[in-house]
PDB file of C-alpha atoms and ligand atoms in Angstrom:
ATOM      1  CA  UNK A   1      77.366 -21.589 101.006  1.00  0.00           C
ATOM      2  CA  UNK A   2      76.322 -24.328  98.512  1.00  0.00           C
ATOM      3  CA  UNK A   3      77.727 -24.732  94.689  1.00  0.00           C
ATOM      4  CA  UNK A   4      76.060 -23.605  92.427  1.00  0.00           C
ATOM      5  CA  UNK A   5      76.818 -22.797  88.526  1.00  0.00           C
ATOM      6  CA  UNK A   6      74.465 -19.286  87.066  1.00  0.00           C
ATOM      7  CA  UNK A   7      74.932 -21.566  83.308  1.00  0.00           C
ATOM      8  CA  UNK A   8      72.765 -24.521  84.942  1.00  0.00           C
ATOM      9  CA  UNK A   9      68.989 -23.847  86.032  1.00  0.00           C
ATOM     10  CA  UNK A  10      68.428 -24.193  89.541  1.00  0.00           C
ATOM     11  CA  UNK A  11      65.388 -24.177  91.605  1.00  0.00           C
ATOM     12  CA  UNK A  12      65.293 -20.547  92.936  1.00  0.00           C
ATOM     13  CA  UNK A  13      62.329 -20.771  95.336  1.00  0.00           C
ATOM     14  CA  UNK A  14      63.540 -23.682  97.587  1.00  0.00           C
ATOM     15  CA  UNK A  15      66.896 -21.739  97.435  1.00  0.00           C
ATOM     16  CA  UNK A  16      65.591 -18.633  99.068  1.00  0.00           C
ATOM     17  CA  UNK A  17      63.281 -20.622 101.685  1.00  0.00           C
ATOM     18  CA  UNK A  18      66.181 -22.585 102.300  1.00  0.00           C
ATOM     19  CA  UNK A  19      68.424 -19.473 102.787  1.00  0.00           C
ATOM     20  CA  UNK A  20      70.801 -20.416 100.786  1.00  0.00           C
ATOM     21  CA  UNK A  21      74.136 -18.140  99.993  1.00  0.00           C
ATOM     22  CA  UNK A  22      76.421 -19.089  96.586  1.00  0.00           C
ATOM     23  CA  UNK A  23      78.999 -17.255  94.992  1.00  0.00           C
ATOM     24  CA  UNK A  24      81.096 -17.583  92.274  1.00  0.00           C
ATOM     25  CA  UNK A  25      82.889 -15.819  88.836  1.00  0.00           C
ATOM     26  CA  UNK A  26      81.587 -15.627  85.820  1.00  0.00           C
ATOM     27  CA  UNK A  27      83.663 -15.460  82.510  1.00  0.00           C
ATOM     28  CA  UNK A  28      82.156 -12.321  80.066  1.00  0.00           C
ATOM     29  CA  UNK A  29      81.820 -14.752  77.204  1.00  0.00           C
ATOM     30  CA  UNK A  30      79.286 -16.779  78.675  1.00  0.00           C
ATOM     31  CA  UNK A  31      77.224 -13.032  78.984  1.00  0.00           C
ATOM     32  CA  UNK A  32      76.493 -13.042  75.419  1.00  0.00           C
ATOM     33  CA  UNK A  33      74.475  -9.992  75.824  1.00  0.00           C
ATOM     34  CA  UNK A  34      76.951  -7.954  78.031  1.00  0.00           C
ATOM     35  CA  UNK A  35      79.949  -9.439  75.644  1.00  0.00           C
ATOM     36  CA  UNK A  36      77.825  -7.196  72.481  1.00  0.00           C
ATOM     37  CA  UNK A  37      78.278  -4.005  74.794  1.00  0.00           C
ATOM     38  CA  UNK A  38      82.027  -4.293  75.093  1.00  0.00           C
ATOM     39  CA  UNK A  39      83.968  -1.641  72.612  1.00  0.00           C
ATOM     40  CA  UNK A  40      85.726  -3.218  69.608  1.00  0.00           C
ATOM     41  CA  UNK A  41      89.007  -0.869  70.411  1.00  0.00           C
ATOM     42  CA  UNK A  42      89.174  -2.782  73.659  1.00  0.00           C
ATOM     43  CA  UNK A  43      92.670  -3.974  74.874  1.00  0.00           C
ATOM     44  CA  UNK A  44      92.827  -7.638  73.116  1.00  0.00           C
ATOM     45  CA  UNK A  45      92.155  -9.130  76.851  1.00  0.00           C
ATOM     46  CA  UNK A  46      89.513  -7.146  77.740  1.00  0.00           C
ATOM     47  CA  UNK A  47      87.029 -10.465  76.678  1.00  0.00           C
ATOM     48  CA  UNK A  48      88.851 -12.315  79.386  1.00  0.00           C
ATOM     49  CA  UNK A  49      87.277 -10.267  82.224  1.00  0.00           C
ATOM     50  CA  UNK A  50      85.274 -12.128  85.218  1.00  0.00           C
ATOM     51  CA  UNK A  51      82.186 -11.038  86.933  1.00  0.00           C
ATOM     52  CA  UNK A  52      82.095 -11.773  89.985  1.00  0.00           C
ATOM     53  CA  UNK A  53      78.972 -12.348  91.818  1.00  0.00           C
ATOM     54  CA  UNK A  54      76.668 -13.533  95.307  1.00  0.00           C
ATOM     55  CA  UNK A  55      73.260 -14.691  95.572  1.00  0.00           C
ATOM     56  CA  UNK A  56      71.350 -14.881  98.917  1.00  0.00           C
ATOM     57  CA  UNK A  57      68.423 -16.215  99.518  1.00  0.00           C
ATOM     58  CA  UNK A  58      65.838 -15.107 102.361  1.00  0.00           C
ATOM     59  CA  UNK A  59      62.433 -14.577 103.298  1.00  0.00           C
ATOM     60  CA  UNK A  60      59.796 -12.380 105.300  1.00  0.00           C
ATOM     61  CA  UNK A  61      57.144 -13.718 107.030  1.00  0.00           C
ATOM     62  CA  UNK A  62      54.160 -11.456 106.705  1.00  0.00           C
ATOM     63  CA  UNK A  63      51.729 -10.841 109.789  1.00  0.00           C
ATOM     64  CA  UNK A  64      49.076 -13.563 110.113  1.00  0.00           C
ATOM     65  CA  UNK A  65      45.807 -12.029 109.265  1.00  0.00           C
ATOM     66  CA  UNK A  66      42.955 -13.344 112.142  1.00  0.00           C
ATOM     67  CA  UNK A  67      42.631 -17.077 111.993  1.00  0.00           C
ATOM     68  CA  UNK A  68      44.899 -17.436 108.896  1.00  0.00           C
ATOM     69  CA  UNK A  69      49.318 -18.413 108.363  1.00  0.00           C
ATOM     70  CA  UNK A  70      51.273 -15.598 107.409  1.00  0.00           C
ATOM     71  CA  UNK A  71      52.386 -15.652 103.747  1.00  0.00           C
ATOM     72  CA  UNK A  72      56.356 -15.994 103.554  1.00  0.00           C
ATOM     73  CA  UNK A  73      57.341 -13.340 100.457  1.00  0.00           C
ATOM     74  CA  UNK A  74      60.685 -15.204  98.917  1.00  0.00           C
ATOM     75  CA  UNK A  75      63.560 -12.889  98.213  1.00  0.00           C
ATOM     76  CA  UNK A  76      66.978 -12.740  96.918  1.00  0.00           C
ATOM     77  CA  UNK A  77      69.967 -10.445  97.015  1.00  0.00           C
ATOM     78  CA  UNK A  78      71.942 -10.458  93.923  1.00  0.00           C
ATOM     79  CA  UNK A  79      75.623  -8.304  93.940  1.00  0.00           C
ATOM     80  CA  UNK A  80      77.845  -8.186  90.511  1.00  0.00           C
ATOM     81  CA  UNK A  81      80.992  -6.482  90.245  1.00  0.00           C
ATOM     82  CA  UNK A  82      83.400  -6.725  87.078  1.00  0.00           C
ATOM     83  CA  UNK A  83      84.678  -4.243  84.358  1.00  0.00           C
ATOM     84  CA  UNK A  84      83.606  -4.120  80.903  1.00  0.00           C
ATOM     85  CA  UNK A  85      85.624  -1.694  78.476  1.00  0.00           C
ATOM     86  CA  UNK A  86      83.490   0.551  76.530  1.00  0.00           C
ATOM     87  CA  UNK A  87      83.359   3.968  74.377  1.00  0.00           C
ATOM     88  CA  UNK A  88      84.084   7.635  76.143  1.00  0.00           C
ATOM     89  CA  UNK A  89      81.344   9.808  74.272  1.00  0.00           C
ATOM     90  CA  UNK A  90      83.760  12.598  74.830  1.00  0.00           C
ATOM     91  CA  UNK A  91      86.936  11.741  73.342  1.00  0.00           C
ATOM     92  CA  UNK A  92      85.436   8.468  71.492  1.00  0.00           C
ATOM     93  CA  UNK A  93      88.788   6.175  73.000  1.00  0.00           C
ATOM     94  CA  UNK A  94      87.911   3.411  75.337  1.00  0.00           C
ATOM     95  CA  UNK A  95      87.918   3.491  78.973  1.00  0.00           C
ATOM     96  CA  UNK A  96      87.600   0.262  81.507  1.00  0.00           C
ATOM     97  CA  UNK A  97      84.172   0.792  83.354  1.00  0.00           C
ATOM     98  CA  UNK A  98      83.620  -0.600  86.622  1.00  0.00           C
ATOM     99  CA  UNK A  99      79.989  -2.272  86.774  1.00  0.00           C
ATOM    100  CA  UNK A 100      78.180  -3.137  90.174  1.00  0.00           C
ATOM    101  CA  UNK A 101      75.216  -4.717  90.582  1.00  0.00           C
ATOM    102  CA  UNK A 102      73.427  -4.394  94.081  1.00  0.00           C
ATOM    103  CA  UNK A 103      69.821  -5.431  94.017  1.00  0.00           C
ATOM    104  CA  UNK A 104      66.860  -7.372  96.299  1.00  0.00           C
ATOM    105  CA  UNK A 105      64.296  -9.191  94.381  1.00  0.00           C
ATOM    106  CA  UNK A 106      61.462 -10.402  95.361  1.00  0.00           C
ATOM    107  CA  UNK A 107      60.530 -13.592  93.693  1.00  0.00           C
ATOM    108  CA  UNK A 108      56.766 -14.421  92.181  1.00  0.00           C
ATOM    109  CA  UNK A 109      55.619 -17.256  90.540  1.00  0.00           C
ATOM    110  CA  UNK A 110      53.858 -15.598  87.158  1.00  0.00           C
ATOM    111  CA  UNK A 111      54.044 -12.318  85.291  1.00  0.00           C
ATOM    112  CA  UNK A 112      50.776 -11.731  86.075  1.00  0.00           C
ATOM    113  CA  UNK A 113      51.452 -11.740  89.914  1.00  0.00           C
ATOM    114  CA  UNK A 114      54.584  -9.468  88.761  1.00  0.00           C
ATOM    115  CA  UNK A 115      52.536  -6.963  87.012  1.00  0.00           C
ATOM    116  CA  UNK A 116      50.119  -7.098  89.664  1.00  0.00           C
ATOM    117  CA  UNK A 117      53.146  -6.155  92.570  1.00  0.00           C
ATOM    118  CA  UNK A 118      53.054  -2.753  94.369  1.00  0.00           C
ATOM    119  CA  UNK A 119      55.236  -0.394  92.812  1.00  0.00           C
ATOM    120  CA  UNK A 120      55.711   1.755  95.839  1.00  0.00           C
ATOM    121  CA  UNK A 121      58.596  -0.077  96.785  1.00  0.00           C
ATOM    122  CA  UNK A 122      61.986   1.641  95.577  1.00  0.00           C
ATOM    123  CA  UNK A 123      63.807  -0.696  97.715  1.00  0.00           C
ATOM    124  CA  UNK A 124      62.972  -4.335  95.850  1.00  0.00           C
ATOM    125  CA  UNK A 125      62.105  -5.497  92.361  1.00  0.00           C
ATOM    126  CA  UNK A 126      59.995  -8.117  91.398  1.00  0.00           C
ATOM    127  CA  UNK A 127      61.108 -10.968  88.999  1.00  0.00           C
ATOM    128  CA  UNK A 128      59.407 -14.235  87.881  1.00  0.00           C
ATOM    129  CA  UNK A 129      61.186 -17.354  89.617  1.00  0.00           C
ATOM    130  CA  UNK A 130      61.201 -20.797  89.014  1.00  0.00           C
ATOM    131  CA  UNK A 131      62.225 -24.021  89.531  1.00  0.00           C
ATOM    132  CA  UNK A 132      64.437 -24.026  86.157  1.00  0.00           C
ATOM    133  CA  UNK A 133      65.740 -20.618  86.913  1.00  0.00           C
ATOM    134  CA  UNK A 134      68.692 -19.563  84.808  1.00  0.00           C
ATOM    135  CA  UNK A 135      71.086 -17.059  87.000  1.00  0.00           C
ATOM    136  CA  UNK A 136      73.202 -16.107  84.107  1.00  0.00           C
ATOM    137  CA  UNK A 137      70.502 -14.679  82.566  1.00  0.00           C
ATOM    138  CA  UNK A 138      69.428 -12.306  85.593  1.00  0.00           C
ATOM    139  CA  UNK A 139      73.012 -11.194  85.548  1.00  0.00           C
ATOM    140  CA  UNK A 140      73.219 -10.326  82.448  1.00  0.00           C
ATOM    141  CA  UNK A 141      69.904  -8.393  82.608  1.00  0.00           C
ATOM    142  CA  UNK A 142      71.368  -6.409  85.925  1.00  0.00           C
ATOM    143  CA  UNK A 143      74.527  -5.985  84.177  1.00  0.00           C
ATOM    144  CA  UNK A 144      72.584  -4.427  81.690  1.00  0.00           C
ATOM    145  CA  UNK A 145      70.713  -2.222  83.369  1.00  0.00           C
ATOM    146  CA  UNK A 146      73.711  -1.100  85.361  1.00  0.00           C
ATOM    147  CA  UNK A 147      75.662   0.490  82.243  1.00  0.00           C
ATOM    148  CA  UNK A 148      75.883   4.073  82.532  1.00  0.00           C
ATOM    149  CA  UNK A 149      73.830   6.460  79.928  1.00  0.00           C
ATOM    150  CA  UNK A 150      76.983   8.287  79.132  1.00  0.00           C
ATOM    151  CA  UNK A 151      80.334   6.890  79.815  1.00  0.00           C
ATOM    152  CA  UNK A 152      83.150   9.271  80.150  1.00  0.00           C
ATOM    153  CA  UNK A 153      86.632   9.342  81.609  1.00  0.00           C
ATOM    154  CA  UNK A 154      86.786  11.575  84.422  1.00  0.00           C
ATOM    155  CA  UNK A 155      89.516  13.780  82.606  1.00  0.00           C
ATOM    156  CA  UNK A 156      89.859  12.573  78.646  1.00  0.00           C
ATOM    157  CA  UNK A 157      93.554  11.668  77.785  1.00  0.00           C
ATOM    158  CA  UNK A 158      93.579  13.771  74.385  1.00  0.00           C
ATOM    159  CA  UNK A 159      91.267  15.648  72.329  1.00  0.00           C
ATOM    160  CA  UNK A 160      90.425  13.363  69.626  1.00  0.00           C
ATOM    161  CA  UNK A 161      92.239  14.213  66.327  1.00  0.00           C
ATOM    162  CA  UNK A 162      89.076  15.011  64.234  1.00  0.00           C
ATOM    163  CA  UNK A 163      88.733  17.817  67.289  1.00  0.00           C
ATOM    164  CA  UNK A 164      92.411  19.831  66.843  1.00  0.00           C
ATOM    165  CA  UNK A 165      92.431  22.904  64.735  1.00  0.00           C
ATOM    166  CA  UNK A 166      95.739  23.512  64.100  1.00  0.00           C
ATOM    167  CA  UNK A 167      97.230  24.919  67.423  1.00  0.00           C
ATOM    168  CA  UNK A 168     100.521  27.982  67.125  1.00  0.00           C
ATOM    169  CA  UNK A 169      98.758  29.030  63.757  1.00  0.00           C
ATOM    170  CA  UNK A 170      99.698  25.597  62.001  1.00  0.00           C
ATOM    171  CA  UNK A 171      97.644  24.803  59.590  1.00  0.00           C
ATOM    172  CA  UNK A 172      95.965  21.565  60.018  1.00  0.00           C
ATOM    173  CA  UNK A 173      96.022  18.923  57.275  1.00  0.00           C
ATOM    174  CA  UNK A 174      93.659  18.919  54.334  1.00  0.00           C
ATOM    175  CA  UNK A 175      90.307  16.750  54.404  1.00  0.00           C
ATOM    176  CA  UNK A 176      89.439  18.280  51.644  1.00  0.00           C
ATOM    177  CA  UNK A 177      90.411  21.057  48.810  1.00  0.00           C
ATOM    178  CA  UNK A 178      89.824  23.971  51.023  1.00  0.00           C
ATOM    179  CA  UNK A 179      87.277  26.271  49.199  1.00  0.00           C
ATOM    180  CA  UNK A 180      86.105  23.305  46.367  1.00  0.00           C
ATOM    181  CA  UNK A 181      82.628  24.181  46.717  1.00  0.00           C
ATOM    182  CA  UNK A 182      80.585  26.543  47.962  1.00  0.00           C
ATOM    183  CA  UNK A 183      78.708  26.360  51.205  1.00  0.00           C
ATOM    184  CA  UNK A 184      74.800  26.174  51.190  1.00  0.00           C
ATOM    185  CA  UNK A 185      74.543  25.440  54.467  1.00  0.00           C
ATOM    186  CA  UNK A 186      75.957  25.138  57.590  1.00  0.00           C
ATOM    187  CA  UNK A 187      78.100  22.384  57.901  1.00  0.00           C
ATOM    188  CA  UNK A 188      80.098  20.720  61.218  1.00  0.00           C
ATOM    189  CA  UNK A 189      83.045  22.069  58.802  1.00  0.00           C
ATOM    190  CA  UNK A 190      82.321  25.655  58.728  1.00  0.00           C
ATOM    191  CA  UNK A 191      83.490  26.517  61.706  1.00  0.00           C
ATOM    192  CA  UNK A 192      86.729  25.035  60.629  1.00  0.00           C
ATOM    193  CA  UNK A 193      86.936  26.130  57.553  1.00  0.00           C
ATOM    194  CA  UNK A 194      86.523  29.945  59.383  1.00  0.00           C
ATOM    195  CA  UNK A 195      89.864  28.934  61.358  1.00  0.00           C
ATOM    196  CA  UNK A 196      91.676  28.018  58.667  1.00  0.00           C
ATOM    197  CA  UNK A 197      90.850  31.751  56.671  1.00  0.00           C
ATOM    198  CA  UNK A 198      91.748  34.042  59.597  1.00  0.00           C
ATOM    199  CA  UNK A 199      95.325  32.327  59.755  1.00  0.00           C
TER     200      UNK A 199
HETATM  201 ZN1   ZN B   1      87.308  10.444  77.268  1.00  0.00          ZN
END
């Protein structure tokens, strides 16, 4: 386990030959990009929260074609756990959301070596190292592309106000004079309005 701080580059090729292993926590305002993401409704703390995180470093030797030294392919595995607060889309309050990043990357010295990677591997991505490599910004970029495409609670603590239609016949409170102008075409308040009539 050697030090190593994900706001300071590092050289991440000698640090997977060398097999290195670092941990560490990392605060969400230095994740400028994750730190946009969070909900403004979030509990006042809810900046405060750590990410915590482990980088190993490894390599594969590949078979030695006749005559010539196998090619060692670089890798490292990259885990991220911490919760960011965000938006249900169901009941529009916020909700903590656990985030976990598990990942293997291979490492590759240009994009054009990137581009130029199999894709048939599900198992490993391939990223662009260097010797000025900025971990911060990887995590961010996994963090990223570990937020869910819809968050929801698992059961929503209340319908949201705007969703209540007067419950027991009770009339529910005026957005606007009821009947002010005539409908010419269907509206997200029609059906409402309907509700309101039949009582
Ligand atoms: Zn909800």
């Amino acid at each position: 386990m050697i030090q190593l701080n994900p706001l300071r580059p590092f050289d991440i090729f000698d640090f997977s030959v060398a097999g290195e292993e670092a941990q560490g926590a990392l605060p969400l305002t230095s994740l400028p990009r994750v730190l946009a993401e969070l909900a403004p409704e979030a509990p006042a703390d809810a900046r405060d929260a750590l990410f915590n995180w482990r980088l190993r470093g490894f390599v594969r030797e590949e078979a030695s074609m006749a005559g010539l030294d196998g090619r060692k392919r670089k890798f490292v595995a990259l885990e991220v756990d911490g919760v960011l607060w965000l938006v249900c889309q169901r009941c529009l309050t916020v909700k903590p959301e656990s985030l976990s990043v598990r990942t293997v990357l291979e490492l590759v010295r240009t994009e054009a070596e990137a581009d130029a990677a199999p894709v048939d591997d599900d198992e490993v991505d391939v990223i662009v190292g260097s010797r000025h490599f900025q971990l911060a910004e990887l995590i961010e970029d996994e963090l990223l592309l570990a937020l869910p495409i819809a968050v929801k609670h698992d059961v929503c603590p209340e319908v949201h106000p705007d969703l209540v239609t007067g419950a027991d016949g009770q009339v529910v409170p005026e957005e606007a004079p009821e009947d002010a102008e005539e409908e010419t075409k269907p509206s997200p308040f029609a059906a409402l309005a309907d509700l309101k009539r039949r009582h």
